[in-house]
């Protein structure tokens, strides 16, 4: 067992589960690349253990491909790796004390957490992201202290080619919050990450909060989450547009909120039932082709 395994910090528990869930999807897809793939890690040793356990599940694929694991900012504790046994063929591990000129090959996922036991500061992480992000199929999963500059984080990531970003606050029962940031250049991977985000353990003592939600509503982790913040966001976007298709608002949910496109159907169905929006056709289930419109005389309660 890792020396950190006894910790019960709910933030760490949720971050570990989200990382493992996404790695389960990312790893087999990345290993299809003929160039090999790269996983970059910094932070709590438990993350290293979790990642290696996932990679071990794909030992048969690693035998025919290559995955380079890079630990940045500090050397890998040999005791941590000994717990996991002999690494499968095709998996290499290296430590980089100074990531200034770190080179990566193939699809790359960088998991960088400056809240846990990281040797990197937040400025270090942003410099590293800027150098790593410029490349095809490069993605980052970050955890930084919660702050009001989440919009600035999105701008920074967009400037280095990671156009699709979700930022979500992880808020513990005692009010302590951390900001989880995922950024990619692939809309499908953004949708996949959100699926895994909402599939995390709902009993872990953490709730989500959208940094863009003016009412700062806390939402329980669930496959069928409370949709109040999403409904407000979609009604505000619909007021801006006047009218659009449900598909347009599903895209807005994907790109601009912590929710999934499928959640938009539920939020808009509720809004239509309450008379908050118009719809065409007037009856039947909402579909991506349904046109919805802003109703100016409706007052939200």
mmCIF file of N, CA and C in Angstrom, residues 135-245:
data_model
loop_
_atom_site.group_PDB
_atom_site.id
_atom_site.type_symbol
_atom_site.label_atom_id
_atom_site.label_comp_id
_atom_site.label_asym_id
_atom_site.label_seq_id
_atom_site.Cartn_x
_atom_site.Cartn_y
_atom_site.Cartn_z
ATOM 1 N N UNK A 135 0.548 20.403 -29.847
ATOM 2 C CA UNK A 135 0.777 19.155 -30.557
ATOM 3 C C UNK A 135 -0.531 18.433 -30.764
ATOM 4 N N UNK A 136 -0.584 17.603 -31.780
ATOM 5 C CA UNK A 136 -1.801 16.869 -32.079
ATOM 6 C C UNK A 136 -2.084 15.843 -30.982
ATOM 7 N N UNK A 137 -3.353 15.770 -30.571
ATOM 8 C CA UNK A 137 -3.811 14.801 -29.565
ATOM 9 C C UNK A 137 -3.132 14.994 -28.222
ATOM 10 N N UNK A 138 -2.826 16.240 -27.859
ATOM 11 C CA UNK A 138 -2.273 16.542 -26.549
ATOM 12 C C UNK A 138 -3.379 17.077 -25.650
ATOM 13 N N UNK A 139 -3.426 16.582 -24.404
ATOM 14 C CA UNK A 139 -4.472 16.963 -23.458
ATOM 15 C C UNK A 139 -3.867 17.163 -22.079
ATOM 16 N N UNK A 140 -4.559 17.956 -21.246
ATOM 17 C CA UNK A 140 -4.088 18.154 -19.877
ATOM 18 C C UNK A 140 -5.259 18.039 -18.913
ATOM 19 N N UNK A 141 -4.958 17.476 -17.752
ATOM 20 C CA UNK A 141 -5.892 17.419 -16.630
ATOM 21 C C UNK A 141 -5.173 18.041 -15.448
ATOM 22 N N UNK A 142 -5.663 19.177 -14.986
ATOM 23 C CA UNK A 142 -4.991 19.963 -13.961
ATOM 24 C C UNK A 142 -5.845 20.055 -12.707
ATOM 25 N N UNK A 143 -5.185 20.176 -11.563
ATOM 26 C CA UNK A 143 -5.868 20.611 -10.348
ATOM 27 C C UNK A 143 -5.064 21.754 -9.759
ATOM 28 N N UNK A 144 -5.734 22.879 -9.582
ATOM 29 C CA UNK A 144 -5.105 24.078 -9.024
ATOM 30 C C UNK A 144 -6.008 24.612 -7.921
ATOM 31 N N UNK A 145 -5.488 25.473 -7.057
ATOM 32 C CA UNK A 145 -6.351 26.053 -6.025
ATOM 33 C C UNK A 145 -7.528 26.786 -6.657
ATOM 34 N N UNK A 146 -8.689 26.646 -6.061
ATOM 35 C CA UNK A 146 -9.877 27.330 -6.581
ATOM 36 C C UNK A 146 -9.681 28.833 -6.491
ATOM 37 N N UNK A 147 -10.038 29.525 -7.560
ATOM 38 C CA UNK A 147 -9.883 30.978 -7.616
ATOM 39 C C UNK A 147 -10.938 31.539 -8.555
ATOM 40 N N UNK A 148 -11.062 32.838 -8.554
ATOM 41 C CA UNK A 148 -12.073 33.466 -9.399
ATOM 42 C C UNK A 148 -11.602 33.622 -10.835
ATOM 43 N N UNK A 149 -10.368 33.245 -11.141
ATOM 44 C CA UNK A 149 -9.814 33.436 -12.476
ATOM 45 C C UNK A 149 -9.996 32.209 -13.362
ATOM 46 N N UNK A 150 -11.054 31.428 -13.165
ATOM 47 C CA UNK A 150 -11.263 30.239 -13.981
ATOM 48 C C UNK A 150 -11.398 30.597 -15.454
ATOM 49 N N UNK A 151 -11.999 31.747 -15.750
ATOM 50 C CA UNK A 151 -12.117 32.189 -17.139
ATOM 51 C C UNK A 151 -10.743 32.422 -17.744
ATOM 52 N N UNK A 152 -9.817 32.944 -16.939
ATOM 53 C CA UNK A 152 -8.455 33.164 -17.412
ATOM 54 C C UNK A 152 -7.781 31.833 -17.723
ATOM 55 N N UNK A 153 -8.069 30.803 -16.937
ATOM 56 C CA UNK A 153 -7.520 29.477 -17.222
ATOM 57 C C UNK A 153 -7.966 29.009 -18.603
ATOM 58 N N UNK A 154 -9.226 29.192 -18.923
ATOM 59 C CA UNK A 154 -9.755 28.776 -20.222
ATOM 60 C C UNK A 154 -9.054 29.548 -21.340
ATOM 61 N N UNK A 155 -8.828 30.825 -21.137
ATOM 62 C CA UNK A 155 -8.156 31.639 -22.149
ATOM 63 C C UNK A 155 -6.722 31.180 -22.355
ATOM 64 N N UNK A 156 -6.033 30.880 -21.269
ATOM 65 C CA UNK A 156 -4.650 30.408 -21.361
ATOM 66 C C UNK A 156 -4.570 29.115 -22.174
ATOM 67 N N UNK A 157 -5.486 28.216 -21.883
ATOM 68 C CA UNK A 157 -5.468 26.925 -22.565
ATOM 69 C C UNK A 157 -5.853 27.060 -24.025
ATOM 70 N N UNK A 158 -6.808 27.913 -24.300
ATOM 71 C CA UNK A 158 -7.180 28.155 -25.681
ATOM 72 C C UNK A 158 -6.045 28.750 -26.488
ATOM 73 N N UNK A 159 -5.240 29.585 -25.840
ATOM 74 C CA UNK A 159 -4.141 30.252 -26.536
ATOM 75 C C UNK A 159 -3.051 29.285 -26.965
ATOM 76 N N UNK A 160 -2.969 28.110 -26.314
ATOM 77 C CA UNK A 160 -1.942 27.134 -26.689
ATOM 78 C C UNK A 160 -2.532 25.972 -27.484
ATOM 79 N N UNK A 161 -3.765 26.157 -27.962
ATOM 80 C CA UNK A 161 -4.348 25.179 -28.873
ATOM 81 C C UNK A 161 -5.316 24.195 -28.265
ATOM 82 N N UNK A 162 -5.590 24.311 -26.966
ATOM 83 C CA UNK A 162 -6.558 23.425 -26.314
ATOM 84 C C UNK A 162 -7.884 24.171 -26.218
ATOM 85 N N UNK A 163 -8.661 24.077 -27.277
ATOM 86 C CA UNK A 163 -9.836 24.922 -27.432
ATOM 87 C C UNK A 163 -11.024 24.491 -26.591
ATOM 88 N N UNK A 164 -11.051 23.225 -26.178
ATOM 89 C CA UNK A 164 -12.229 22.701 -25.499
ATOM 90 C C UNK A 164 -11.874 22.415 -24.042
ATOM 91 N N UNK A 165 -12.507 23.160 -23.139
ATOM 92 C CA UNK A 165 -12.105 23.172 -21.733
ATOM 93 C C UNK A 165 -13.332 23.037 -20.842
ATOM 94 N N UNK A 166 -13.196 22.263 -19.775
ATOM 95 C CA UNK A 166 -14.193 22.277 -18.711
ATOM 96 C C UNK A 166 -13.479 22.567 -17.402
ATOM 97 N N UNK A 167 -14.018 23.480 -16.623
ATOM 98 C CA UNK A 167 -13.496 23.794 -15.300
ATOM 99 C C UNK A 167 -14.598 23.508 -14.290
ATOM 100 N N UNK A 168 -14.275 22.767 -13.261
ATOM 101 C CA UNK A 168 -15.272 22.414 -12.251
ATOM 102 C C UNK A 168 -14.637 22.485 -10.869
ATOM 103 N N UNK A 169 -15.318 23.167 -9.969
ATOM 104 C CA UNK A 169 -14.845 23.237 -8.595
ATOM 105 C C UNK A 169 -15.267 21.974 -7.850
ATOM 106 N N UNK A 170 -14.335 21.388 -7.107
ATOM 107 C CA UNK A 170 -14.609 20.257 -6.232
ATOM 108 C C UNK A 170 -14.729 20.820 -4.820
ATOM 109 N N UNK A 171 -15.938 20.795 -4.274
ATOM 110 C CA UNK A 171 -16.202 21.473 -3.008
ATOM 111 C C UNK A 171 -16.529 20.436 -1.933
ATOM 112 N N UNK A 172 -15.729 20.411 -0.866
ATOM 113 C CA UNK A 172 -15.952 19.479 0.239
ATOM 114 C C UNK A 172 -17.063 19.999 1.150
ATOM 115 N N UNK A 173 -17.519 19.129 2.039
ATOM 116 C CA UNK A 173 -18.597 19.501 2.953
ATOM 117 C C UNK A 173 -18.217 20.668 3.849
ATOM 118 N N UNK A 174 -16.919 20.822 4.129
ATOM 119 C CA UNK A 174 -16.485 21.933 4.977
ATOM 120 C C UNK A 174 -16.215 23.208 4.184
ATOM 121 N N UNK A 175 -16.508 23.189 2.890
ATOM 122 C CA UNK A 175 -16.360 24.382 2.065
ATOM 123 C C UNK A 175 -15.044 24.506 1.339
ATOM 124 N N UNK A 176 -14.050 23.668 1.659
ATOM 125 C CA UNK A 176 -12.768 23.734 0.954
ATOM 126 C C UNK A 176 -12.972 23.334 -0.506
ATOM 127 N N UNK A 177 -12.353 24.097 -1.407
ATOM 128 C CA UNK A 177 -12.576 23.855 -2.834
ATOM 129 C C UNK A 177 -11.258 23.788 -3.590
ATOM 130 N N UNK A 178 -11.243 22.962 -4.619
ATOM 131 C CA UNK A 178 -10.148 22.886 -5.575
ATOM 132 C C UNK A 178 -10.746 22.978 -6.969
ATOM 133 N N UNK A 179 -9.947 23.435 -7.920
ATOM 134 C CA UNK A 179 -10.429 23.595 -9.287
ATOM 135 C C UNK A 179 -9.826 22.519 -10.177
ATOM 136 N N UNK A 180 -10.686 21.701 -10.756
ATOM 137 C CA UNK A 180 -10.275 20.668 -11.700
ATOM 138 C C UNK A 180 -10.484 21.202 -13.108
ATOM 139 N N UNK A 181 -9.456 21.084 -13.942
ATOM 140 C CA UNK A 181 -9.491 21.635 -15.296
ATOM 141 C C UNK A 181 -9.086 20.542 -16.280
ATOM 142 N N UNK A 182 -9.923 20.306 -17.278
ATOM 143 C CA UNK A 182 -9.570 19.381 -18.351
ATOM 144 C C UNK A 182 -9.609 20.142 -19.661
ATOM 145 N N UNK A 183 -8.587 19.967 -20.489
ATOM 146 C CA UNK A 183 -8.502 20.696 -21.754
ATOM 147 C C UNK A 183 -8.021 19.764 -22.853
ATOM 148 N N UNK A 184 -8.637 19.882 -24.015
ATOM 149 C CA UNK A 184 -8.334 19.022 -25.144
ATOM 150 C C UNK A 184 -8.610 19.776 -26.440
ATOM 151 N N UNK A 185 -8.113 19.229 -27.532
ATOM 152 C CA UNK A 185 -8.436 19.773 -28.843
ATOM 153 C C UNK A 185 -9.478 18.951 -29.562
ATOM 154 N N UNK A 186 -10.064 17.970 -28.874
ATOM 155 C CA UNK A 186 -10.998 17.024 -29.482
ATOM 156 C C UNK A 186 -12.333 17.088 -28.741
ATOM 157 N N UNK A 187 -13.398 17.457 -29.427
ATOM 158 C CA UNK A 187 -14.703 17.574 -28.781
ATOM 159 C C UNK A 187 -15.191 16.236 -28.244
ATOM 160 N N UNK A 188 -14.839 15.152 -28.925
ATOM 161 C CA UNK A 188 -15.272 13.833 -28.453
ATOM 162 C C UNK A 188 -14.631 13.492 -27.120
ATOM 163 N N UNK A 189 -13.380 13.876 -26.947
ATOM 164 C CA UNK A 189 -12.701 13.591 -25.689
ATOM 165 C C UNK A 189 -13.261 14.461 -24.569
ATOM 166 N N UNK A 190 -13.681 15.685 -24.884
ATOM 167 C CA UNK A 190 -14.332 16.520 -23.877
ATOM 168 C C UNK A 190 -15.610 15.854 -23.398
ATOM 169 N N UNK A 191 -16.419 15.343 -24.333
ATOM 170 C CA UNK A 191 -17.662 14.664 -23.967
ATOM 171 C C UNK A 191 -17.374 13.416 -23.142
ATOM 172 N N UNK A 192 -16.341 12.670 -23.525
ATOM 173 C CA UNK A 192 -15.979 11.467 -22.782
ATOM 174 C C UNK A 192 -15.546 11.807 -21.366
ATOM 175 N N UNK A 193 -14.720 12.847 -21.223
ATOM 176 C CA UNK A 193 -14.275 13.233 -19.884
ATOM 177 C C UNK A 193 -15.464 13.599 -19.007
ATOM 178 N N UNK A 194 -16.422 14.326 -19.558
ATOM 179 C CA UNK A 194 -17.587 14.711 -18.754
ATOM 180 C C UNK A 194 -18.400 13.493 -18.334
ATOM 181 N N UNK A 195 -18.494 12.505 -19.198
ATOM 182 C CA UNK A 195 -19.179 11.267 -18.819
ATOM 183 C C UNK A 195 -18.520 10.645 -17.599
ATOM 184 N N UNK A 196 -17.189 10.608 -17.600
ATOM 185 C CA UNK A 196 -16.469 10.018 -16.480
ATOM 186 C C UNK A 196 -16.552 10.907 -15.236
ATOM 187 N N UNK A 197 -16.579 12.209 -15.425
ATOM 188 C CA UNK A 197 -16.684 13.153 -14.308
ATOM 189 C C UNK A 197 -17.953 12.904 -13.502
ATOM 190 N N UNK A 198 -19.067 12.717 -14.205
ATOM 191 C CA UNK A 198 -20.349 12.531 -13.526
ATOM 192 C C UNK A 198 -20.550 11.098 -13.045
ATOM 193 N N UNK A 199 -19.712 10.163 -13.510
ATOM 194 C CA UNK A 199 -19.825 8.777 -13.085
ATOM 195 C C UNK A 199 -19.008 8.479 -11.827
ATOM 196 N N UNK A 200 -18.315 9.481 -11.305
ATOM 197 C CA UNK A 200 -17.491 9.273 -10.110
ATOM 198 C C UNK A 200 -18.371 8.937 -8.903
ATOM 199 N N UNK A 201 -17.733 8.461 -7.847
ATOM 200 C CA UNK A 201 -18.443 8.036 -6.643
ATOM 201 C C UNK A 201 -19.193 9.205 -6.022
ATOM 202 N N UNK A 202 -20.519 9.102 -5.977
ATOM 203 C CA UNK A 202 -21.318 10.206 -5.452
ATOM 204 C C UNK A 202 -21.296 10.286 -3.935
ATOM 205 N N UNK A 203 -20.678 9.309 -3.269
ATOM 206 C CA UNK A 203 -20.639 9.309 -1.814
ATOM 207 C C UNK A 203 -19.276 9.738 -1.282
ATOM 208 N N UNK A 204 -18.496 10.408 -2.081
ATOM 209 C CA UNK A 204 -17.119 10.725 -1.700
ATOM 210 C C UNK A 204 -16.986 12.009 -0.880
ATOM 211 N N UNK A 205 -18.092 12.670 -0.546
ATOM 212 C CA UNK A 205 -18.017 13.876 0.265
ATOM 213 C C UNK A 205 -17.651 15.121 -0.511
ATOM 214 N N UNK A 206 -17.833 15.081 -1.817
ATOM 215 C CA UNK A 206 -17.537 16.219 -2.687
ATOM 216 C C UNK A 206 -18.766 16.527 -3.526
ATOM 217 N N UNK A 207 -19.014 17.807 -3.725
ATOM 218 C CA UNK A 207 -20.018 18.241 -4.696
ATOM 219 C C UNK A 207 -19.334 19.117 -5.741
ATOM 220 N N UNK A 208 -19.953 19.211 -6.914
ATOM 221 C CA UNK A 208 -19.412 20.019 -7.998
ATOM 222 C C UNK A 208 -20.043 21.409 -7.981
ATOM 223 N N UNK A 209 -19.279 22.362 -8.501
ATOM 224 C CA UNK A 209 -19.815 23.713 -8.699
ATOM 225 C C UNK A 209 -19.220 24.275 -9.976
ATOM 226 N N UNK A 210 -20.068 24.845 -10.799
ATOM 227 C CA UNK A 210 -19.612 25.455 -12.042
ATOM 228 C C UNK A 210 -19.095 26.855 -11.728
ATOM 229 N N UNK A 211 -17.810 27.146 -11.996
ATOM 230 C CA UNK A 211 -17.290 28.485 -11.705
ATOM 231 C C UNK A 211 -18.041 29.594 -12.434
ATOM 232 N N UNK A 212 -18.736 29.246 -13.517
ATOM 233 C CA UNK A 212 -19.476 30.245 -14.276
ATOM 234 C C UNK A 212 -20.900 30.461 -13.762
ATOM 235 N N UNK A 213 -21.312 29.687 -12.805
ATOM 236 C CA UNK A 213 -22.670 29.811 -12.259
ATOM 237 C C UNK A 213 -22.715 30.961 -11.260
ATOM 238 N N UNK A 214 -23.441 32.007 -11.605
ATOM 239 C CA UNK A 214 -23.499 33.195 -10.747
ATOM 240 C C UNK A 214 -24.103 32.875 -9.381
ATOM 241 N N UNK A 215 -24.974 31.888 -9.303
ATOM 242 C CA UNK A 215 -25.599 31.534 -8.030
ATOM 243 C C UNK A 215 -24.775 30.551 -7.224
ATOM 244 N N UNK A 216 -23.674 30.064 -7.803
ATOM 245 C CA UNK A 216 -22.720 29.200 -7.109
ATOM 246 C C UNK A 216 -23.413 27.998 -6.459
ATOM 247 N N UNK A 217 -24.251 27.355 -7.213
ATOM 248 C CA UNK A 217 -25.007 26.206 -6.726
ATOM 249 C C UNK A 217 -24.112 24.972 -6.616
ATOM 250 N N UNK A 218 -24.211 24.274 -5.512
ATOM 251 C CA UNK A 218 -23.499 23.018 -5.321
ATOM 252 C C UNK A 218 -24.370 21.876 -5.837
ATOM 253 N N UNK A 219 -23.758 20.974 -6.600
ATOM 254 C CA UNK A 219 -24.498 19.895 -7.247
ATOM 255 C C UNK A 219 -23.895 18.557 -6.833
ATOM 256 N N UNK A 220 -24.725 17.652 -6.352
ATOM 257 C CA UNK A 220 -24.258 16.319 -5.996
ATOM 258 C C UNK A 220 -23.747 15.591 -7.236
ATOM 259 N N UNK A 221 -22.700 14.793 -7.067
ATOM 260 C CA UNK A 221 -22.179 13.971 -8.154
ATOM 261 C C UNK A 221 -23.164 12.841 -8.412
ATOM 262 N N UNK A 222 -23.660 12.742 -9.630
ATOM 263 C CA UNK A 222 -24.656 11.736 -9.955
ATOM 264 C C UNK A 222 -24.740 11.576 -11.459
ATOM 265 N N UNK A 223 -25.113 10.381 -11.907
ATOM 266 C CA UNK A 223 -25.352 10.186 -13.337
ATOM 267 C C UNK A 223 -26.570 10.968 -13.797
ATOM 268 N N UNK A 224 -27.451 11.318 -12.859
ATOM 269 C CA UNK A 224 -28.620 12.159 -13.177
ATOM 270 C C UNK A 224 -28.586 13.374 -12.253
ATOM 271 N N UNK A 225 -27.703 14.335 -12.529
ATOM 272 C CA UNK A 225 -27.486 15.448 -11.602
ATOM 273 C C UNK A 225 -28.624 16.465 -11.621
ATOM 274 N N UNK A 226 -28.647 17.285 -10.575
ATOM 275 C CA UNK A 226 -29.544 18.440 -10.530
ATOM 276 C C UNK A 226 -29.182 19.384 -11.672
ATOM 277 N N UNK A 227 -30.196 19.846 -12.416
ATOM 278 C CA UNK A 227 -29.933 20.603 -13.644
ATOM 279 C C UNK A 227 -30.229 22.101 -13.520
ATOM 280 N N UNK A 228 -30.446 22.586 -12.311
ATOM 281 C CA UNK A 228 -30.763 24.001 -12.141
ATOM 282 C C UNK A 228 -29.744 24.947 -12.763
ATOM 283 N N UNK A 229 -28.443 24.785 -12.467
ATOM 284 C CA UNK A 229 -27.465 25.693 -13.084
ATOM 285 C C UNK A 229 -27.445 25.602 -14.601
ATOM 286 N N UNK A 230 -27.638 24.404 -15.141
ATOM 287 C CA UNK A 230 -27.658 24.254 -16.594
ATOM 288 C C UNK A 230 -28.876 24.939 -17.191
ATOM 289 N N UNK A 231 -30.006 24.775 -16.566
ATOM 290 C CA UNK A 231 -31.216 25.431 -17.085
ATOM 291 C C UNK A 231 -31.026 26.944 -17.134
ATOM 292 N N UNK A 232 -30.469 27.533 -16.087
ATOM 293 C CA UNK A 232 -30.222 28.974 -16.088
ATOM 294 C C UNK A 232 -29.268 29.358 -17.213
ATOM 295 N N UNK A 233 -28.223 28.570 -17.402
ATOM 296 C CA UNK A 233 -27.245 28.882 -18.443
ATOM 297 C C UNK A 233 -27.868 28.796 -19.834
ATOM 298 N N UNK A 234 -28.697 27.787 -20.060
ATOM 299 C CA UNK A 234 -29.316 27.625 -21.380
ATOM 300 C C UNK A 234 -30.357 28.704 -21.646
ATOM 301 N N UNK A 235 -31.113 29.090 -20.612
ATOM 302 C CA UNK A 235 -32.091 30.167 -20.806
ATOM 303 C C UNK A 235 -31.387 31.492 -21.090
ATOM 304 N N UNK A 236 -30.247 31.720 -20.440
ATOM 305 C CA UNK A 236 -29.492 32.948 -20.709
ATOM 306 C C UNK A 236 -28.957 32.941 -22.135
ATOM 307 N N UNK A 237 -28.464 31.797 -22.600
ATOM 308 C CA UNK A 237 -27.965 31.704 -23.968
ATOM 309 C C UNK A 237 -29.100 31.842 -24.972
ATOM 310 N N UNK A 238 -30.260 31.279 -24.645
ATOM 311 C CA UNK A 238 -31.412 31.391 -25.540
ATOM 312 C C UNK A 238 -31.908 32.831 -25.602
ATOM 313 N N UNK A 239 -31.861 33.532 -24.489
ATOM 314 C CA UNK A 239 -32.234 34.951 -24.497
ATOM 315 C C UNK A 239 -31.293 35.746 -25.387
ATOM 316 N N UNK A 240 -30.023 35.369 -25.399
ATOM 317 C CA UNK A 240 -29.049 36.054 -26.245
ATOM 318 C C UNK A 240 -29.300 35.778 -27.717
ATOM 319 N N UNK A 241 -29.656 34.530 -28.045
ATOM 320 C CA UNK A 241 -29.845 34.144 -29.444
ATOM 321 C C UNK A 241 -31.234 34.464 -29.971
ATOM 322 N N UNK A 242 -32.221 34.431 -29.100
ATOM 323 C CA UNK A 242 -33.612 34.591 -29.541
ATOM 324 C C UNK A 242 -34.257 33.249 -29.796
ATOM 325 N N UNK A 243 -33.707 32.482 -30.720
ATOM 326 C CA UNK A 243 -34.172 31.123 -30.982
ATOM 327 C C UNK A 243 -33.027 30.325 -31.595
ATOM 328 N N UNK A 244 -33.095 29.007 -31.448
ATOM 329 C CA UNK A 244 -32.085 28.114 -32.013
ATOM 330 C C UNK A 244 -32.584 26.687 -31.855
ATOM 331 N N UNK A 245 -31.843 25.745 -32.339
ATOM 332 C CA UNK A 245 -32.224 24.349 -32.178
ATOM 333 C C UNK A 245 -31.745 23.822 -30.831
#
